[in-house]
Short mmCIF file of C-alpha atoms in Angstrom, two decimals:
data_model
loop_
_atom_site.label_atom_id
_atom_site.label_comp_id
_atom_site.label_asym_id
_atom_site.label_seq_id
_atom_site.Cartn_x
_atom_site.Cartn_y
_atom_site.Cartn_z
CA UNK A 1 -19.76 19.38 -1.46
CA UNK A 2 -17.21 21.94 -1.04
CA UNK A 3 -14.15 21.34 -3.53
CA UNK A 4 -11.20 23.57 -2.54
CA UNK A 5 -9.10 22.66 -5.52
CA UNK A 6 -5.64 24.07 -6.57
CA UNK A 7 -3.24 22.91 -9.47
CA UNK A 8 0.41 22.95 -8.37
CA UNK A 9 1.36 20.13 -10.35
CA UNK A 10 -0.04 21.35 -13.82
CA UNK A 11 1.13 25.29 -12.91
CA UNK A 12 4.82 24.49 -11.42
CA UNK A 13 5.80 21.68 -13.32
CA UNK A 14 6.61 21.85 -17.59
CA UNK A 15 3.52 20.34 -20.04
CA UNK A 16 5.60 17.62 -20.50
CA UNK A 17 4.38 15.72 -17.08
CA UNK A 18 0.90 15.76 -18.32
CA UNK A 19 -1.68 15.92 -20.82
CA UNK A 20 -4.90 17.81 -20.07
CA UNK A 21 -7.70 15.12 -20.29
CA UNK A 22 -11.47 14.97 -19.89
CA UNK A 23 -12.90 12.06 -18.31
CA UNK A 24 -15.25 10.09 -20.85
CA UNK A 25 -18.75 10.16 -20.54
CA UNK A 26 -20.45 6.63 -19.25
CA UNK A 27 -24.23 5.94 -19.59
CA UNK A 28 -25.72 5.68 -16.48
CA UNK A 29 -23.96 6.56 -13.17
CA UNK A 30 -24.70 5.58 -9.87
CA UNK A 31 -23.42 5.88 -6.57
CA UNK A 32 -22.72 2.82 -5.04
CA UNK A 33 -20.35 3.68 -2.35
CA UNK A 34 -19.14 6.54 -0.54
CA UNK A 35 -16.36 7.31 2.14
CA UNK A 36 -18.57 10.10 4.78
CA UNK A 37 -15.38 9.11 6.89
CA UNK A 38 -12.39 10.22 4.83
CA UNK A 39 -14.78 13.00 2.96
CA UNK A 40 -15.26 14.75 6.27
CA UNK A 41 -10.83 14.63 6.68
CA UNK A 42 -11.53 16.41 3.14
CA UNK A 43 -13.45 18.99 4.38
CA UNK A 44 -16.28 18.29 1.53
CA UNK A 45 -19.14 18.30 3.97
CA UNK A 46 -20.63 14.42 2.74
CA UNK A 47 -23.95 15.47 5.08
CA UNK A 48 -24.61 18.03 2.08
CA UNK A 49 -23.95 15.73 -0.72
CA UNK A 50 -26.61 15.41 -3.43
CA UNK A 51 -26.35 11.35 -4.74
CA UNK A 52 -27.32 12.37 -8.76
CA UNK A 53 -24.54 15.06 -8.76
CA UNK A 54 -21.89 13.18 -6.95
CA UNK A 55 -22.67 10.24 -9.20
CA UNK A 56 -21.85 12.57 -12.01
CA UNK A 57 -18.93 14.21 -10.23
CA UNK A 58 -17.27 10.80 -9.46
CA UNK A 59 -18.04 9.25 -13.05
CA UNK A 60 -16.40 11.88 -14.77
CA UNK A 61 -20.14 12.85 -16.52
CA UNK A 62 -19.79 16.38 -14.47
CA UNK A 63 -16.46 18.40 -14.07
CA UNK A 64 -16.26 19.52 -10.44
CA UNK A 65 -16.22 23.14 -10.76
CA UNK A 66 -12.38 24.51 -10.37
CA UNK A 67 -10.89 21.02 -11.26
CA UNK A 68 -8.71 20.95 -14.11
CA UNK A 69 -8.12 17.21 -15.20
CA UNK A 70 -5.09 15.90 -16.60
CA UNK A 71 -3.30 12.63 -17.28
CA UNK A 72 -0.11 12.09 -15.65
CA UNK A 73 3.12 10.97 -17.88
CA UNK A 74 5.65 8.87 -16.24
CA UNK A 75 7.63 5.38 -16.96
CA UNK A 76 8.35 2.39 -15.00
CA UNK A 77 10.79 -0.58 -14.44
CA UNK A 78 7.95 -3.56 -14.83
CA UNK A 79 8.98 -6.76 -13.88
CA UNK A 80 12.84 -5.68 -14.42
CA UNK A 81 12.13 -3.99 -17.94
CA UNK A 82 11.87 -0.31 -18.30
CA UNK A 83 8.85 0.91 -20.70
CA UNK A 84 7.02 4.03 -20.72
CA UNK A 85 3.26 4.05 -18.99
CA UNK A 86 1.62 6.91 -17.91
CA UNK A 87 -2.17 7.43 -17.12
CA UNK A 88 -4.21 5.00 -18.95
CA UNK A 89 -7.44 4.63 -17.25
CA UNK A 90 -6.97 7.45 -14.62
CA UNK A 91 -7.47 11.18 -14.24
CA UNK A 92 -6.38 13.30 -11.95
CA UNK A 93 -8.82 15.87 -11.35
CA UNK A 94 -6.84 18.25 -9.01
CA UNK A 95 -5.63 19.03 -5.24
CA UNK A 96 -7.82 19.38 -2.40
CA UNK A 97 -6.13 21.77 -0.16
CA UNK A 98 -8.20 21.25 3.52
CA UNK A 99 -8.78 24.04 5.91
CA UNK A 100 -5.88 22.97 7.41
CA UNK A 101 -3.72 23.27 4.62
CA UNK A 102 -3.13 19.30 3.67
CA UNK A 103 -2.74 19.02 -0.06
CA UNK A 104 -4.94 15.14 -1.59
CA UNK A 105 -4.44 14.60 -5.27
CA UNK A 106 -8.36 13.91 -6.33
CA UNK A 107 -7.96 11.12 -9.04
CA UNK A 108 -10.99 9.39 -11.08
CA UNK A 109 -9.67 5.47 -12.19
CA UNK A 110 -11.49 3.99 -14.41
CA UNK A 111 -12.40 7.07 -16.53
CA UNK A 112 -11.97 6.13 -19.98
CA UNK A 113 -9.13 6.49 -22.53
CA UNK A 114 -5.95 9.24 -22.45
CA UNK A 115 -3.08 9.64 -24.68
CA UNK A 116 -1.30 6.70 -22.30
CA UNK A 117 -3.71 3.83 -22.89
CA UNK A 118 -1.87 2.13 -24.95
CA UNK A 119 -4.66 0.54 -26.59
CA UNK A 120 -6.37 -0.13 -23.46
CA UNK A 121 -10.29 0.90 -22.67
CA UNK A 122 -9.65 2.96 -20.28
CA UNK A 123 -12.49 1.39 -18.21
CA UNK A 124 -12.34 -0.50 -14.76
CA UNK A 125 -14.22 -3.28 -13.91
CA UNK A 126 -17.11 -3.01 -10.86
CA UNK A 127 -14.91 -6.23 -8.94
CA UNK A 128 -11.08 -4.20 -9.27
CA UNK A 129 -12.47 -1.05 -8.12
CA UNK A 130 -14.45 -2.48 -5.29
CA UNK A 131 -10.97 -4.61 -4.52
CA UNK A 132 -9.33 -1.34 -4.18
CA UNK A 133 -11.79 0.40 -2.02
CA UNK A 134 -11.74 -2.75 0.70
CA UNK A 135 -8.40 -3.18 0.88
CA UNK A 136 -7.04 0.56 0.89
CA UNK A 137 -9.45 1.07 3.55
CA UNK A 138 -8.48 -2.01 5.30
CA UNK A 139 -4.70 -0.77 5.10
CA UNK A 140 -5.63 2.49 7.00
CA UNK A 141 -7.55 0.66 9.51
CA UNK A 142 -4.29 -1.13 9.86
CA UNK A 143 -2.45 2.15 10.82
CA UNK A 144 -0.39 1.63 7.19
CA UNK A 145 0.53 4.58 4.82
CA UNK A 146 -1.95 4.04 1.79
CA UNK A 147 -3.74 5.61 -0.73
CA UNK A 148 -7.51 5.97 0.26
CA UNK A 149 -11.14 5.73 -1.87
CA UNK A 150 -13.97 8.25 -1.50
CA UNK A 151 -16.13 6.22 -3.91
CA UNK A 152 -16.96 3.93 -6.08
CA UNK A 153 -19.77 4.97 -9.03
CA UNK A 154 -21.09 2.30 -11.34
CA UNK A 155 -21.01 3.39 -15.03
CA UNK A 156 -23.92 1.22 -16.55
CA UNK A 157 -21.44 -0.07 -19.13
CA UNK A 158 -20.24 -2.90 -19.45
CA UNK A 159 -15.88 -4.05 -19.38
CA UNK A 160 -14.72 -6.87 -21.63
CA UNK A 161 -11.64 -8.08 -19.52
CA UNK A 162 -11.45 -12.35 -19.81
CA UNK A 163 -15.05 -11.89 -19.19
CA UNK A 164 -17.57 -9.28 -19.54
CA UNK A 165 -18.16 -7.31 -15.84
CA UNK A 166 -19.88 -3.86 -14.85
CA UNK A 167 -18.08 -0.92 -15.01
CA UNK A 168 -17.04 1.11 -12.34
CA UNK A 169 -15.28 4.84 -11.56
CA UNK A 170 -13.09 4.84 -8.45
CA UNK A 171 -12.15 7.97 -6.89
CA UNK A 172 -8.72 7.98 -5.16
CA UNK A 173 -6.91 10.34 -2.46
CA UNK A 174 -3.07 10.36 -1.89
CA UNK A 175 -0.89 12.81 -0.97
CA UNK A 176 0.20 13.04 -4.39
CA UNK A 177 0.40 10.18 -7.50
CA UNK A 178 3.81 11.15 -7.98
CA UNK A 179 6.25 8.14 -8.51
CA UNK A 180 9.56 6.24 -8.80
CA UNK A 181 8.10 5.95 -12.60
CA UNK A 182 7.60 9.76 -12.38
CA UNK A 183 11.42 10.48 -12.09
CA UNK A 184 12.63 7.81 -14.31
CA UNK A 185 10.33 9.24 -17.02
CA UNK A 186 11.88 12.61 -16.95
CA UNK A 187 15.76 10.95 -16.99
CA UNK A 188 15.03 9.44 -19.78
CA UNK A 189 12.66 11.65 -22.11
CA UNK A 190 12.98 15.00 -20.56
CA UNK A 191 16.64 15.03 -18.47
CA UNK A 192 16.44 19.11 -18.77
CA UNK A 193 13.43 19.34 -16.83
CA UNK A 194 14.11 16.68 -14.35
CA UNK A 195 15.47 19.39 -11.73
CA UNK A 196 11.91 20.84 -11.78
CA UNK A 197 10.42 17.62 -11.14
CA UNK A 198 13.10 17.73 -7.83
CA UNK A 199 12.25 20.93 -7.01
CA UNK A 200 8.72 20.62 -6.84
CA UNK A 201 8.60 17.32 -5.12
CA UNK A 202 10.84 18.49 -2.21
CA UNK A 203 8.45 21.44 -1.37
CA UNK A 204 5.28 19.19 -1.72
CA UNK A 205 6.86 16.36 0.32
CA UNK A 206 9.82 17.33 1.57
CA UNK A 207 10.06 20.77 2.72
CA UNK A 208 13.13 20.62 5.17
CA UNK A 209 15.24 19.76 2.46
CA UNK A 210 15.06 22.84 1.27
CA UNK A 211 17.58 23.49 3.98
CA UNK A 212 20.17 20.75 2.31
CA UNK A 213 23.53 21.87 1.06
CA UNK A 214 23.03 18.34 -1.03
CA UNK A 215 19.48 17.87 -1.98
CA UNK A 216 19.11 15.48 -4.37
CA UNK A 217 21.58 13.14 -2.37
CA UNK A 218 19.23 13.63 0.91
CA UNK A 219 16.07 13.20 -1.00
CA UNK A 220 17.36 10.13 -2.30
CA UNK A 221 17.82 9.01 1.37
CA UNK A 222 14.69 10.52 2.54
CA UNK A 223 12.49 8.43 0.22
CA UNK A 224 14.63 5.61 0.93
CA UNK A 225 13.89 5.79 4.66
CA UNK A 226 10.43 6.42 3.67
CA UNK A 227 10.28 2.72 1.79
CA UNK A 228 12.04 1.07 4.53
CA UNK A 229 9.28 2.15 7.05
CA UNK A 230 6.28 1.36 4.20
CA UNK A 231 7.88 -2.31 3.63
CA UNK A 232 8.37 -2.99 7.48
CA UNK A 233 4.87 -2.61 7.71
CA UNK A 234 3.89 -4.46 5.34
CA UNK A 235 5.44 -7.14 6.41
CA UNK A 236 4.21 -6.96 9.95
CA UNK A 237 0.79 -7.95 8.79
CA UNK A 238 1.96 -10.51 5.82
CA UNK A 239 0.83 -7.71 2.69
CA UNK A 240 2.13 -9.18 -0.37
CA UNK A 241 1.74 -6.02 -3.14
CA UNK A 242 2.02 -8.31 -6.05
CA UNK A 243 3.43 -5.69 -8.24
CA UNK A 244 6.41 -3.96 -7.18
CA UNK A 245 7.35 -1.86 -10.03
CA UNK A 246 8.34 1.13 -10.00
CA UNK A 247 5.60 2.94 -11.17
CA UNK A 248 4.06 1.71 -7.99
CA UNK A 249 6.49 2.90 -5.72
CA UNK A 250 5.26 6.27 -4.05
CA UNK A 251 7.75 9.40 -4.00
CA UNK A 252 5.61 10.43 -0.56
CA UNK A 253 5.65 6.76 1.07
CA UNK A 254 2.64 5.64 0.34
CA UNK A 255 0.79 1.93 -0.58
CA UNK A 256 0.04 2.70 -3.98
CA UNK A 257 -1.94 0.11 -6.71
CA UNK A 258 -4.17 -2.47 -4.97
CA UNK A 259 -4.28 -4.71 -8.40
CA UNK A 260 -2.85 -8.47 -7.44
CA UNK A 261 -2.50 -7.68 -3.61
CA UNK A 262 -2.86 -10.18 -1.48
CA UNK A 263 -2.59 -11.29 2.13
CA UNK A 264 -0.47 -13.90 3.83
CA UNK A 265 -1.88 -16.58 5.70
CA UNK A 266 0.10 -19.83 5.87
CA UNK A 267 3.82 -18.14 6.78
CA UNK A 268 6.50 -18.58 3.92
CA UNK A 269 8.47 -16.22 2.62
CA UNK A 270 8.26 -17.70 -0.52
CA UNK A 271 4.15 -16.87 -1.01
CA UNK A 272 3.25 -14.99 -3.91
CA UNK A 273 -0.76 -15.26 -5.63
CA UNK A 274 -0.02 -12.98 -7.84
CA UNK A 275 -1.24 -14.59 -11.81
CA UNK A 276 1.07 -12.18 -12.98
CA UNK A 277 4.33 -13.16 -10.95
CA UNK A 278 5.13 -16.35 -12.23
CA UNK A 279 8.92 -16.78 -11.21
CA UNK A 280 8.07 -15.11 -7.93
CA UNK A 281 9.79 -11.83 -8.22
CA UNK A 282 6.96 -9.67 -6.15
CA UNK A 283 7.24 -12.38 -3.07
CA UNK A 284 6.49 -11.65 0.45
CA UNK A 285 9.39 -12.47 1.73
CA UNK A 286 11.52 -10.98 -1.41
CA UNK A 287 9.29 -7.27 -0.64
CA UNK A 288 12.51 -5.68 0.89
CA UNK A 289 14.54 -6.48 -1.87
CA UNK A 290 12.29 -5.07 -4.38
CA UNK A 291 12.63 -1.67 -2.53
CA UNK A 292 16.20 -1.81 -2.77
CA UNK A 293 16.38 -2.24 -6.20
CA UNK A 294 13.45 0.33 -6.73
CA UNK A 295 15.36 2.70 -4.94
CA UNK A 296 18.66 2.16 -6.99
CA UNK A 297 16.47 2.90 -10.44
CA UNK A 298 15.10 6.34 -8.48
CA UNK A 299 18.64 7.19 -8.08
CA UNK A 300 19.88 6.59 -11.69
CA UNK A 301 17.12 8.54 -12.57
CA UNK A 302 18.47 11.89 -10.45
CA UNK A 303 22.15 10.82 -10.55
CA UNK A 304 22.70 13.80 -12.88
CA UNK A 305 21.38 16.30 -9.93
CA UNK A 306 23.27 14.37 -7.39
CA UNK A 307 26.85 16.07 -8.19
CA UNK A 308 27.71 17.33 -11.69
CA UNK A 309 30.78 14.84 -11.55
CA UNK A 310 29.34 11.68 -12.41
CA UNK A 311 31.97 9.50 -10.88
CA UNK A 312 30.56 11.38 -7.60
CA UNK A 313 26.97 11.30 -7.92
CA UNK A 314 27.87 7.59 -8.22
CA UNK A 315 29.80 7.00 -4.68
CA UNK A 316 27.11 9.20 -3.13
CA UNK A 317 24.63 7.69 -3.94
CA UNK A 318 26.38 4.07 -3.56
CA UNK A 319 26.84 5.61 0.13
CA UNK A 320 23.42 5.86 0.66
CA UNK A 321 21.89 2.94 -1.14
CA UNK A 322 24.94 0.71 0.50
CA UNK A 323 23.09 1.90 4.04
CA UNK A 324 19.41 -0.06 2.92
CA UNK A 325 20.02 -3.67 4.15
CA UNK A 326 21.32 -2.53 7.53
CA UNK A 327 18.94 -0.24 7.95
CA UNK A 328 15.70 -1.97 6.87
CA UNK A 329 17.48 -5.01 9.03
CA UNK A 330 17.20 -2.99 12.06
CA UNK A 331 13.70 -1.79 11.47
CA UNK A 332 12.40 -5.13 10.32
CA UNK A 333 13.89 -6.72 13.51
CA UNK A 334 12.59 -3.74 16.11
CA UNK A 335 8.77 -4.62 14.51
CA UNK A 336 9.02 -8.49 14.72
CA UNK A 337 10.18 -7.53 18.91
CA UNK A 338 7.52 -5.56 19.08
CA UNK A 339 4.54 -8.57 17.46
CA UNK A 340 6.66 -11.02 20.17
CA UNK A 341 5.96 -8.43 23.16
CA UNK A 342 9.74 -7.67 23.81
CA UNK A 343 10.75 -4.31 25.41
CA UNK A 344 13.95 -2.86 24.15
CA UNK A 345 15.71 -3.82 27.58
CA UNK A 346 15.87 -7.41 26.69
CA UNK A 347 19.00 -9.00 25.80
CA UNK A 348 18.99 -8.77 21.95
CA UNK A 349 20.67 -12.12 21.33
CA UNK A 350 18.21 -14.09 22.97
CA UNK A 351 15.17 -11.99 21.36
CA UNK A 352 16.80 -12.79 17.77
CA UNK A 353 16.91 -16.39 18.62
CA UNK A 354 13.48 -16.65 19.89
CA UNK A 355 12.43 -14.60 16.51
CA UNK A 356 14.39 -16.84 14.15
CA UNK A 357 13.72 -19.96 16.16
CA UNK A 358 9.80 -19.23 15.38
CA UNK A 359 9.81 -18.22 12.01
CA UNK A 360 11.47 -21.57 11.45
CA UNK A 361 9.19 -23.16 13.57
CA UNK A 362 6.43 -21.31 11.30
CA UNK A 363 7.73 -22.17 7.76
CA UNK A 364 7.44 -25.91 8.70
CA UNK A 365 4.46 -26.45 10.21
CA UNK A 366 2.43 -24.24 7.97
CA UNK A 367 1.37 -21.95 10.86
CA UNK A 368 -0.79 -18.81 9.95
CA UNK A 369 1.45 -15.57 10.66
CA UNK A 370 -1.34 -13.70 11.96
CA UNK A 371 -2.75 -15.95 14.32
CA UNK A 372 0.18 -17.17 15.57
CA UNK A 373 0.60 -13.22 17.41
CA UNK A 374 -2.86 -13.61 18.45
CA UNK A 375 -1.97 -17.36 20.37
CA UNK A 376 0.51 -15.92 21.74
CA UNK A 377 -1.16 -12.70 23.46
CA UNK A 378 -3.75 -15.09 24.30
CA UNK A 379 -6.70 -13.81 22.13
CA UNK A 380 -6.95 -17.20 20.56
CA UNK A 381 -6.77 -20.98 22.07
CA UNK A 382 -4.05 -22.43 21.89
CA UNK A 383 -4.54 -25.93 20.11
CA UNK A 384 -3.35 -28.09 17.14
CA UNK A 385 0.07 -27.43 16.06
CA UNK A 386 0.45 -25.55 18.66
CA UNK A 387 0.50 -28.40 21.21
CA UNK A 388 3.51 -29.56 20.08
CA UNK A 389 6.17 -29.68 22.49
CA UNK A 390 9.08 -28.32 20.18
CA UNK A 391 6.48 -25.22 20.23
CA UNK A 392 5.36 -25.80 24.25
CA UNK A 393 9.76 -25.84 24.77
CA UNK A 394 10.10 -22.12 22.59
CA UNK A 395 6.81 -20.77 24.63
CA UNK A 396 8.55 -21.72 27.44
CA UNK A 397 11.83 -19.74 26.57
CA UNK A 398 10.30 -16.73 25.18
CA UNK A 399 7.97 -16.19 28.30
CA UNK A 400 11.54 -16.35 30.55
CA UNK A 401 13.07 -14.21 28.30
CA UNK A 402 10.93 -10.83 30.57
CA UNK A 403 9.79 -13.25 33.47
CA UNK A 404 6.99 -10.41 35.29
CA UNK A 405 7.03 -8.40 32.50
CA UNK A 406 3.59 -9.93 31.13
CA UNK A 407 1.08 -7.36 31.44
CA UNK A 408 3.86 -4.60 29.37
CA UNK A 409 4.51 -7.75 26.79
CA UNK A 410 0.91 -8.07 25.76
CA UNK A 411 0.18 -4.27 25.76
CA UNK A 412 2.79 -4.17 23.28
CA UNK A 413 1.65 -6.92 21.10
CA UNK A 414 -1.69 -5.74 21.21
CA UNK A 415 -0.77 -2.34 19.77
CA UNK A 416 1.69 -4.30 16.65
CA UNK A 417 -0.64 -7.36 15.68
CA UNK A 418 -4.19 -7.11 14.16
CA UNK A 419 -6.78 -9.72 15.10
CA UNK A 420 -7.87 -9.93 11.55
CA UNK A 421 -6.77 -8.65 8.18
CA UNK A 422 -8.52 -8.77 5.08
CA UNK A 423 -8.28 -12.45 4.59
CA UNK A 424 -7.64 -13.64 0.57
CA UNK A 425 -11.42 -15.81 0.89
CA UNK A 426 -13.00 -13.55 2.75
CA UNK A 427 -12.15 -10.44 0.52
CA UNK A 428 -13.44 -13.10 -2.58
CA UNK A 429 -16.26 -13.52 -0.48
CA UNK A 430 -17.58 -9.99 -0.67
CA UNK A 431 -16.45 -9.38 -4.02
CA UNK A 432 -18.52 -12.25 -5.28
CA UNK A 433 -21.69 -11.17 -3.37
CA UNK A 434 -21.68 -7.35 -4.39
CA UNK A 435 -20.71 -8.07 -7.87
CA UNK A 436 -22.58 -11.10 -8.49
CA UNK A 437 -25.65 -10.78 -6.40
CA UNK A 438 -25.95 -7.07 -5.79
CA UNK A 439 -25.02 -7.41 -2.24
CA UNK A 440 -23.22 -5.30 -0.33
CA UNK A 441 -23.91 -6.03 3.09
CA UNK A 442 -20.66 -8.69 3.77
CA UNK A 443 -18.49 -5.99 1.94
CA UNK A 444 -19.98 -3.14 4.60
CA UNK A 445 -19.51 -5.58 7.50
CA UNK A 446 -15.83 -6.26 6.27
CA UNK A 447 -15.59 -2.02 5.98
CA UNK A 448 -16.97 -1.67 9.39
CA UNK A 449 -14.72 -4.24 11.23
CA UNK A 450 -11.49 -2.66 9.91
CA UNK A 451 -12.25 0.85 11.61
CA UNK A 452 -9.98 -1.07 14.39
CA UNK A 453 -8.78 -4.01 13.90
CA UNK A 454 -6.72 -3.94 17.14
CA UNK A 455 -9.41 -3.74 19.40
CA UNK A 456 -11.30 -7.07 20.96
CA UNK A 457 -14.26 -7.25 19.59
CA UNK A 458 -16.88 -10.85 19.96
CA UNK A 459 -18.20 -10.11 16.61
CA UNK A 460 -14.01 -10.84 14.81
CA UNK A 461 -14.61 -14.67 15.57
CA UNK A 462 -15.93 -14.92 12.10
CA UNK A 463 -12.68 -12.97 10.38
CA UNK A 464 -10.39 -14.49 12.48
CA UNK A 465 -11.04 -18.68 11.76
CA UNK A 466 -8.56 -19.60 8.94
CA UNK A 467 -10.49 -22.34 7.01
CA UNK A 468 -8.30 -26.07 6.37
CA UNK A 469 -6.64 -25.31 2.94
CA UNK A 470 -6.45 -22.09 2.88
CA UNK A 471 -5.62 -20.01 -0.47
CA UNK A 472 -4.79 -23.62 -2.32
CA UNK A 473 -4.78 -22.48 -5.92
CA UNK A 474 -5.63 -19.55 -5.01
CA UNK A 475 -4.68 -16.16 -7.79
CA UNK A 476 -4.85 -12.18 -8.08
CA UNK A 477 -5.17 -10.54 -10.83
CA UNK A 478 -4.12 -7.27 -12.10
CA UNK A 479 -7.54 -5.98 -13.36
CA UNK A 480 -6.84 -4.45 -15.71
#
């Protein structure tokens, strides 16, 4: 394979952001899955991979020549309370720079102890790490900003979580692991260098802000806007994260952490599987509001670089964080128009009503969200509660609402709702049978389907039937 690496974030930013760590040995790796797909957008030619070397590669047995592996410091707001984290069971190896000059942070997870584990193993378990690998890959099938996995290596050691599992390595790509966290960390324990930290993240993701006459201000907005757009789509296909802090809240936009995710199927706001999330705080419906707040810790945390007078920095970036429900309001609404067909000529009054006067209609019949799109563009009978004539009387009105416009309406929805997602039991599903019975074929099948999930295809039927039920008792869990 041919690594291309480079080191920006150990050579431009100060020694305190990291701590230069070696993966830990692990007995016997393997290869058990690898991304040819996302390898090939990495220019590491897969077609010339040798399995015993990648297996050391990806375990962290075998430095990749020209990496230089480090664990990341930063700090986080979990649950509401603000401790310091770091890298505890992950290494980041280095930066892929492609021959088109795209920079991927090359991360091993699962790779034994650093100076952040705070008494943790370091280790991953075989089930988290394949988790991650399904449903990151499911979320770029999706079309949704997200972290991706190359591969997943078993270590031949066991993981005492709850109960004893297989190890596993993952290895992750993002355009950089950068956080929220990452910011707050140097406010509070290293405020001198924090304007490095700025610096360097507005040249890695940011570039034209180099332009600004106010740049900590605009990259406050930028990764605001940035947010808004990652939330909205999450909540077009019913994503619940499950653990919104922010050390899991991307500086470049990204879905970042697939620990208690989960997937909405019966439509409530309220739904949250989460084990973790007992009073609800990391809610589907309360995902927007987690941003905000988010947001407002990533601007305490540069408030100082903002303006020198504090009172300032303070009303500037009020300004801007004041500008978040309107904004993710607007963008929120313009997606839901889009899963109900409507072109932007429609009058907006009536498209909000039809909107609201489902969602309603939704919440108290216990519809499933994603099916419900599907009814309606007519890839799926429509039967059950959707005989009912308070549902037959809003068809009615929503199919007036563009009388001729049909064939536009369903091109649209087509393009904005998935026939399937990774559903919560079917996910468990292939879980159970790799982990439990060596089986990976389901998992594959589920991996194969999600290269489009918008297109018709006779062989969905099976991902797209909701059993009676669904996801009672159901829980995530954070895995680590």
């Amino acid at each position: 394979m041919n690594f291309h690496f480079d080191h920006s974030y150990c050579q431009r930013l100060p020694k305190d952001f990291f701590i230069p760590t070696n993966p830990t040995p692990v007995p016997n790796p393997s290869v058990l899955l690898f991304n040819d797909n996302l390898a090939r957008e990495l220019d590491l030619s897969p077609g010339n991979k040798d399995l015993e070397e990648a297996a050391a590669f990806f375990s962290g047995n075998k430095l990749i020549p020209g990496s230089m592996p480090i664990a990341q410091a930063y700090a986080g707001h979990q649950f509401g309370n603000f401790t310091m984290l770091g890298d505890g069971r992950a290494i980041l190896l280095g930066e892929q720079i492609t021959k088109t000059g795209i920079r991927f942070d090359i991360q091993l997870k699962g790779s034994g102890q650093t100076a952040f584990s705070r008494g943790g193993d370091g280790r991953a378990t075989l089930r988290a790490m394949l988790r991650e690998y399904l449903i990151s890959e499911a979320m770029a099938g999706l079309k949704i900003p997200t972290t991706r996995s190359l591969a997943v290596v078993k270590t031949g050691a066991k993981v005492y979580r709850e109960e004893v599992h297989e190890g596993a390595v993952l290895t992750r790509i993002a355009s950089s692991h950068i956080r929220v966290g990452t910011f707050e960390f140097a406010h509070r324990f290293v405020p001198k260098e924090s304007s490095f930290l700025m610096d360097y993240v507005i040249e890695r993701h940011y570039p034209d802000l180099n332009l600004s006459k106010s740049r900590a201000r605009d990259l406050l907005e930028e990764v605001m806007l940035r947010q808004i757009d990652l939330i909205v789509q999450w909540m077009r296909i019913g994503f619940i994260h499950g653990v919104m802090n922010t050390d899991n809240m991307s500086i470049a936009g990204e879905t970042i952490d697939y620990g208690p995710c989960s997937f909405m199927n019966t439509y409530h706001p309220d739904t949250v599987f989460s084990s973790i999330d007992v009073q609800g705080r990391y809610a589907y419906g309360n995902q927007p509001h987690i941003a905000h707040w988010n947001i407002a810790c990533f601007a305490g945390s540069i408030l100082s670089m903002i303006h020198e007078e504090k009172e300032v920095a303070i009303e500037m970036a009020k300004e801007v964080l004041n500008s978040f429900p309107t904004i993710y309001e607007e963008k929120w609404q313009a997606m839901m128009f889009k899963k109900l067909g409507f072109s932007n000529e429609a009058d907006l009054q009536q498209r909000k009503n039809s909107l609201f006067t489902l969602l309603d209609w939704m919440t108290k019949n216990k519809a499933d969200y994603t099916n419900t799109f599907l009814v309606l563009q007519g890839d799926m009978p429509m039967k059950g509660i959707y005989l009912k004539e308070d549902f037959k009387e809003w068809f009615d009105h929503w199919q007036s609402i563009e009388k001729g416009n049909e064939k536009d309406r369903i091109n649209i929805m087509r393009e904005n709702n998935p026939l399937i997602i990774p559903r919560n039991h079917l996910v468990e599903k292939a879980l159970d049978e790799a982990c439990l019975e060596n089986d990976l074929s389901f998992f594959e099948q589920m991996l194969e389907v999600f290269n489009n999930p918008y297109r018709q295809n006779a062989a969905y039927e099976l991902f797209m039937k909701v059993p009676e039920n669904i996801d009672v008792g159901y829980k995530t869990f954070c895995g680590t």
